[in-house]
Short mmCIF file of C-alpha atoms and ligand atoms in Angstrom, two decimals:
data_model
loop_
_atom_site.label_atom_id
_atom_site.label_comp_id
_atom_site.label_asym_id
_atom_site.label_seq_id
_atom_site.Cartn_x
_atom_site.Cartn_y
_atom_site.Cartn_z
CA UNK A 1 28.19 -33.88 -10.43
CA UNK A 2 24.91 -34.29 -12.24
CA UNK A 3 23.21 -34.55 -8.80
CA UNK A 4 24.86 -31.42 -7.69
CA UNK A 5 23.74 -29.58 -10.89
CA UNK A 6 20.22 -30.75 -10.52
CA UNK A 7 20.21 -29.59 -6.82
CA UNK A 8 21.53 -26.18 -7.92
CA UNK A 9 18.89 -25.92 -10.71
CA UNK A 10 16.14 -26.97 -8.26
CA UNK A 11 17.25 -24.43 -5.76
CA UNK A 12 17.26 -21.66 -8.52
CA UNK A 13 13.77 -22.60 -9.62
CA UNK A 14 12.51 -22.47 -5.99
CA UNK A 15 14.11 -19.04 -5.58
CA UNK A 16 12.58 -17.74 -8.70
CA UNK A 17 9.01 -19.10 -7.71
CA UNK A 18 9.50 -17.45 -4.20
CA UNK A 19 10.28 -14.14 -5.89
CA UNK A 20 7.46 -14.27 -8.34
CA UNK A 21 4.41 -15.79 -6.73
CA UNK A 22 1.34 -15.92 -8.66
CA UNK A 23 -0.37 -13.31 -6.47
CA UNK A 24 1.18 -10.09 -4.74
CA UNK A 25 -1.57 -10.32 -2.09
CA UNK A 26 -3.72 -13.30 -1.06
CA UNK A 27 -6.35 -12.76 1.66
CA UNK A 28 -7.80 -16.02 2.84
CA UNK A 29 -10.91 -16.28 5.15
CA UNK A 30 -9.88 -13.21 7.07
CA UNK A 31 -12.07 -12.47 10.09
CA UNK A 32 -11.52 -9.57 12.29
CA UNK A 33 -13.84 -8.68 15.29
CA UNK A 34 -13.40 -5.84 17.76
CA UNK A 35 -14.73 -6.13 21.31
CA UNK A 36 -16.62 -3.02 22.30
CA UNK A 37 -18.00 -3.10 25.74
CA UNK A 38 -19.61 -6.74 25.93
CA UNK A 39 -20.44 -6.76 22.22
CA UNK A 40 -18.31 -8.06 19.34
CA UNK A 41 -18.22 -5.89 16.18
CA UNK A 42 -17.60 -8.04 13.10
CA UNK A 43 -15.50 -5.77 10.98
CA UNK A 44 -14.36 -8.49 8.45
CA UNK A 45 -16.56 -11.65 8.34
CA UNK A 46 -14.40 -13.94 6.32
CA UNK A 47 -12.77 -12.11 3.41
CA UNK A 48 -11.06 -13.59 0.53
CA UNK A 49 -9.04 -11.61 -2.04
CA UNK A 50 -6.34 -12.00 -4.52
CA UNK A 51 -4.23 -9.22 -6.17
CA UNK A 52 -1.87 -9.98 -9.00
CA UNK A 53 1.46 -8.43 -9.06
CA UNK A 54 1.50 -4.96 -10.76
CA UNK A 55 -2.21 -4.75 -10.45
CA UNK A 56 -4.12 -1.87 -8.67
CA UNK A 57 -7.39 -2.93 -6.82
CA UNK A 58 -9.80 -0.49 -5.42
CA UNK A 59 -11.79 -1.41 -2.26
CA UNK A 60 -15.11 0.38 -2.18
CA UNK A 61 -17.94 0.36 0.39
CA UNK A 62 -19.73 2.52 2.51
CA UNK A 63 -18.28 4.02 5.68
CA UNK A 64 -18.04 1.19 8.37
CA UNK A 65 -17.90 -1.69 5.76
CA UNK A 66 -14.49 -2.85 6.76
CA UNK A 67 -12.30 -1.03 4.27
CA UNK A 68 -9.62 0.30 6.65
CA UNK A 69 -9.61 -2.90 8.70
CA UNK A 70 -8.94 -4.82 5.58
CA UNK A 71 -6.19 -2.63 4.40
CA UNK A 72 -4.44 -2.59 8.02
CA UNK A 73 -4.73 -6.40 7.99
CA UNK A 74 -2.93 -6.59 4.65
CA UNK A 75 -0.28 -4.12 5.86
CA UNK A 76 0.28 -5.65 9.10
CA UNK A 77 -1.02 -2.73 11.02
CA UNK A 78 -3.83 -4.78 12.40
CA UNK A 79 -4.16 -8.57 13.13
CA UNK A 80 -7.01 -10.85 11.91
CA UNK A 81 -8.61 -13.16 14.54
CA UNK A 82 -8.48 -15.89 11.92
CA UNK A 83 -7.43 -16.39 8.33
CA UNK A 84 -4.30 -15.81 6.38
CA UNK A 85 -2.66 -12.93 4.66
CA UNK A 86 -0.04 -13.69 2.12
CA UNK A 87 2.11 -10.84 0.63
CA UNK A 88 4.40 -11.85 -2.15
CA UNK A 89 4.36 -15.42 -0.87
CA UNK A 90 5.01 -14.67 2.75
CA UNK A 91 2.35 -15.41 5.38
CA UNK A 92 2.48 -12.08 7.25
CA UNK A 93 0.05 -13.43 9.98
CA UNK A 94 2.67 -15.75 11.25
CA UNK A 95 5.39 -13.15 11.63
CA UNK A 96 6.54 -11.90 14.87
CA UNK A 97 6.09 -8.19 15.66
CA UNK A 98 9.84 -7.43 15.14
CA UNK A 99 9.58 -9.40 11.60
CA UNK A 100 6.44 -7.58 10.63
CA UNK A 101 7.89 -4.20 11.35
CA UNK A 102 11.03 -4.91 9.28
CA UNK A 103 8.95 -6.49 6.53
CA UNK A 104 6.51 -3.44 6.48
CA UNK A 105 9.31 -0.96 6.30
CA UNK A 106 10.96 -2.69 3.24
CA UNK A 107 7.88 -3.74 1.42
CA UNK A 108 4.92 -1.52 2.06
CA UNK A 109 4.34 2.15 1.48
CA UNK A 110 1.27 3.60 3.17
CA UNK A 111 -0.77 6.71 2.01
CA UNK A 112 -3.48 8.18 4.26
CA UNK A 113 -6.51 10.46 3.74
CA UNK A 114 -5.02 13.23 5.94
CA UNK A 115 -1.63 12.99 4.29
CA UNK A 116 0.07 12.47 7.82
CA UNK A 117 3.16 14.63 6.93
CA UNK A 118 5.36 16.01 9.66
CA UNK A 119 4.55 19.61 9.82
CA UNK A 120 7.83 21.08 10.92
CA UNK A 121 9.75 19.14 8.10
CA UNK A 122 10.16 20.19 4.44
CA UNK A 123 8.85 18.12 1.67
CA UNK A 124 12.42 16.77 1.19
CA UNK A 125 12.80 15.95 4.71
CA UNK A 126 9.40 14.15 4.89
CA UNK A 127 10.49 12.02 2.14
CA UNK A 128 14.09 11.43 3.24
CA UNK A 129 12.99 10.52 6.74
CA UNK A 130 11.96 6.83 6.15
CA UNK A 131 15.19 6.25 4.11
CA UNK A 132 17.12 7.48 7.12
CA UNK A 133 15.05 5.21 9.48
CA UNK A 134 15.64 2.22 7.28
CA UNK A 135 19.24 3.10 6.90
CA UNK A 136 19.19 2.72 3.08
CA UNK A 137 21.96 4.09 1.03
CA UNK A 138 21.61 6.76 -1.79
CA UNK A 139 19.41 8.70 0.33
CA UNK A 140 19.73 11.96 -1.56
CA UNK A 141 19.35 10.25 -5.01
CA UNK A 142 16.25 8.53 -4.01
CA UNK A 143 14.68 11.44 -2.29
CA UNK A 144 15.37 13.61 -5.48
CA UNK A 145 13.87 10.79 -7.57
CA UNK A 146 10.72 10.50 -5.60
CA UNK A 147 10.09 14.11 -5.51
CA UNK A 148 10.63 14.30 -9.17
CA UNK A 149 8.37 11.28 -9.86
CA UNK A 150 5.44 13.31 -8.13
CA UNK A 151 6.23 16.52 -9.77
CA UNK A 152 7.42 18.50 -6.81
CA UNK A 153 11.15 19.18 -7.28
CA UNK A 154 10.51 22.68 -7.04
CA UNK A 155 8.67 22.38 -3.79
CA UNK A 156 11.29 20.33 -1.97
CA UNK A 157 12.27 23.00 0.65
CA UNK A 158 8.50 23.85 1.35
CA UNK A 159 6.71 22.94 4.52
CA UNK A 160 3.22 21.22 4.29
CA UNK A 161 1.48 24.16 5.41
CA UNK A 162 2.72 26.22 2.39
CA UNK A 163 1.41 23.58 -0.01
CA UNK A 164 -2.14 22.76 -1.42
CA UNK A 165 -3.90 19.45 -0.32
CA UNK A 166 -2.92 17.97 -3.62
CA UNK A 167 0.64 18.80 -3.28
CA UNK A 168 0.75 17.49 0.19
CA UNK A 169 -0.82 14.21 -0.79
CA UNK A 170 2.00 14.18 -3.60
CA UNK A 171 4.64 14.54 -0.88
CA UNK A 172 2.99 11.64 1.00
CA UNK A 173 3.09 9.59 -2.08
CA UNK A 174 6.81 10.34 -2.61
CA UNK A 175 7.40 9.40 1.04
CA UNK A 176 5.46 6.04 0.50
CA UNK A 177 7.77 5.41 -2.48
CA UNK A 178 10.98 6.16 -0.64
CA UNK A 179 12.20 2.56 0.33
CA UNK A 180 11.23 0.99 -2.87
CA UNK A 181 8.03 -0.74 -1.69
CA UNK A 182 6.51 -3.73 -3.59
CA UNK A 183 3.10 -2.67 -2.27
CA UNK A 184 1.26 0.52 -1.80
CA UNK A 185 -1.66 0.72 0.60
CA UNK A 186 -3.65 3.97 0.20
CA UNK A 187 -6.73 4.48 2.63
CA UNK A 188 -9.10 7.13 1.04
CA UNK A 189 -6.25 9.10 -0.29
CA UNK A 190 -8.46 11.40 -2.36
CA UNK A 191 -10.94 11.78 0.58
CA UNK A 192 -9.82 15.39 1.45
CA UNK A 193 -9.35 16.58 -2.30
CA UNK A 194 -11.69 18.33 -4.82
CA UNK A 195 -12.68 16.17 -7.72
CA UNK A 196 -10.10 17.82 -10.17
CA UNK A 197 -7.21 17.33 -7.60
CA UNK A 198 -8.50 13.81 -6.91
CA UNK A 199 -8.20 12.94 -10.53
CA UNK A 200 -4.73 14.28 -10.67
CA UNK A 201 -3.69 12.14 -7.78
CA UNK A 202 -5.32 9.09 -9.22
CA UNK A 203 -3.58 9.64 -12.66
CA UNK A 204 -0.31 9.93 -10.72
CA UNK A 205 -0.98 6.51 -9.03
CA UNK A 206 -1.92 4.97 -12.32
CA UNK A 207 1.61 6.21 -13.79
CA UNK A 208 3.41 4.98 -10.60
CA UNK A 209 1.63 1.36 -10.81
CA UNK A 210 2.66 1.23 -14.42
CA UNK A 211 6.17 2.82 -14.35
CA UNK A 212 7.43 1.28 -11.08
CA UNK A 213 5.78 -2.05 -11.25
CA UNK A 214 4.10 -1.65 -7.73
CA UNK A 215 1.07 -3.37 -6.64
CA UNK A 216 -1.62 -1.20 -5.05
CA UNK A 217 -4.64 -1.47 -2.96
CA UNK A 218 -6.63 1.68 -2.34
CA UNK A 219 -9.95 2.23 -0.39
CA UNK A 220 -12.48 4.74 -1.65
CA UNK A 221 -16.09 5.43 -1.80
CA UNK A 222 -15.70 7.79 -4.77
CA UNK A 223 -16.99 6.22 -8.14
CA UNK A 224 -14.23 8.17 -10.08
CA UNK A 225 -11.66 5.53 -8.98
CA UNK A 226 -13.41 3.05 -11.35
CA UNK A 227 -11.67 5.09 -14.36
CA UNK A 228 -8.17 4.33 -12.92
CA UNK A 229 -8.03 0.83 -11.19
CA UNK A 230 -7.69 -2.69 -12.82
CA UNK A 231 -10.10 -4.33 -10.47
CA UNK A 232 -12.73 -3.41 -7.74
CA UNK A 233 -13.75 -5.18 -4.68
CA UNK A 234 -16.78 -4.10 -2.95
CA UNK A 235 -17.42 -4.59 0.80
CA UNK A 236 -20.53 -4.53 2.61
CA UNK A 237 -20.86 -5.06 6.38
CA UNK A 238 -17.38 -6.86 6.40
CA UNK A 239 -18.22 -9.17 3.54
CA UNK A 240 -17.25 -9.11 -0.18
CA UNK A 241 -20.09 -8.01 -2.71
CA UNK A 242 -18.63 -8.27 -6.04
CA UNK A 243 -15.43 -8.17 -7.99
CA UNK A 244 -15.81 -6.60 -11.42
CA UNK A 245 -13.04 -7.20 -13.78
CA UNK A 246 -13.07 -4.41 -16.24
P1 ADP B 301 -14.38 1.66 6.74
O1 ADP B 301 -12.91 1.91 6.65
O2 ADP B 301 -15.16 0.91 5.60
O3 ADP B 301 -15.18 2.84 7.11
P2 ADP B 301 -13.57 0.35 9.25
O4 ADP B 301 -12.75 -0.80 8.69
O5 ADP B 301 -13.01 1.40 9.90
O6 ADP B 301 -14.60 0.67 7.91
O7 ADP B 301 -14.62 -0.28 10.20
C1 ADP B 301 -15.34 -1.45 10.12
C2 ADP B 301 -16.18 -1.79 11.35
O8 ADP B 301 -15.30 -2.02 12.48
C3 ADP B 301 -16.99 -0.63 11.91
O9 ADP B 301 -18.06 -0.99 12.45
C4 ADP B 301 -16.21 0.06 12.89
O10 ADP B 301 -16.96 0.73 13.82
C5 ADP B 301 -15.50 -1.10 13.55
N1 ADP B 301 -14.08 -0.86 14.10
C6 ADP B 301 -13.08 -0.51 13.43
N2 ADP B 301 -12.01 -0.25 14.14
C7 ADP B 301 -12.35 -0.42 15.45
C8 ADP B 301 -11.72 -0.41 16.61
N3 ADP B 301 -10.37 -0.08 16.68
N4 ADP B 301 -12.43 -0.69 17.79
C9 ADP B 301 -13.84 -0.94 17.59
N5 ADP B 301 -14.40 -1.07 16.51
C10 ADP B 301 -13.86 -0.83 15.45
MG1 MG B 302 -11.94 3.73 6.52
#
């Protein structure tokens, strides 16, 4: 009896520690090279990085420093040549393509510089689509919630071309949130916005990280991100330069 109880307690402890690992994202010695003609381009030269759950880390660096490659390796859109990427305790570098696709659909929301909305769909339909694809329930309620969160309830029936850049990026953020992700990966999300709109989008991300308990990694070369993120990682030629806690 006692044994049984202890076993159950141990199982419960393990389940808890699996659900709440120390780091949301852990990148260990990640190397990514691309073969271009007869040359190897070293995009990432052994990156180490840790992100605590619920934290927002900004990845800065010049164009070509490896920011997008790093984000894609974390989101499972690209594969490192060597090294490990653990997300919420799971080693995603060891997943099969099918596992990775399912994991990504459930856990990760992506936001891109160019918004990447489907032009023929309304804001509502753009947000609802990933919920349809995932086959999740409460599609309407969730779509409504996400559009409300980004302040676009009144724009639900509008198409992207009827909206400003800032509004389009808000739709893209609502879409990224649609399937309750644990992690948001945003690649230069303010790159096409003027600085006032960029600040509005950054403030929205800040609110989302805090109220939804989401972990976030965002690339940018704009210094204004320093006012919003918890932590900064700087890349130079595929290597880390610094990590300033502030
Ligand atoms: P950033 O996002 O900081 O601008 P990237 O991660 O896009 O940097 O690129 C890092 C380096 O890797 C650059 O030298 C780039 O040219 C190279 N690179 C990125 N993707 C590819 C690819 N698919 N094929 C070849 N080289 C690539
Ligand atoms: Mg890039």
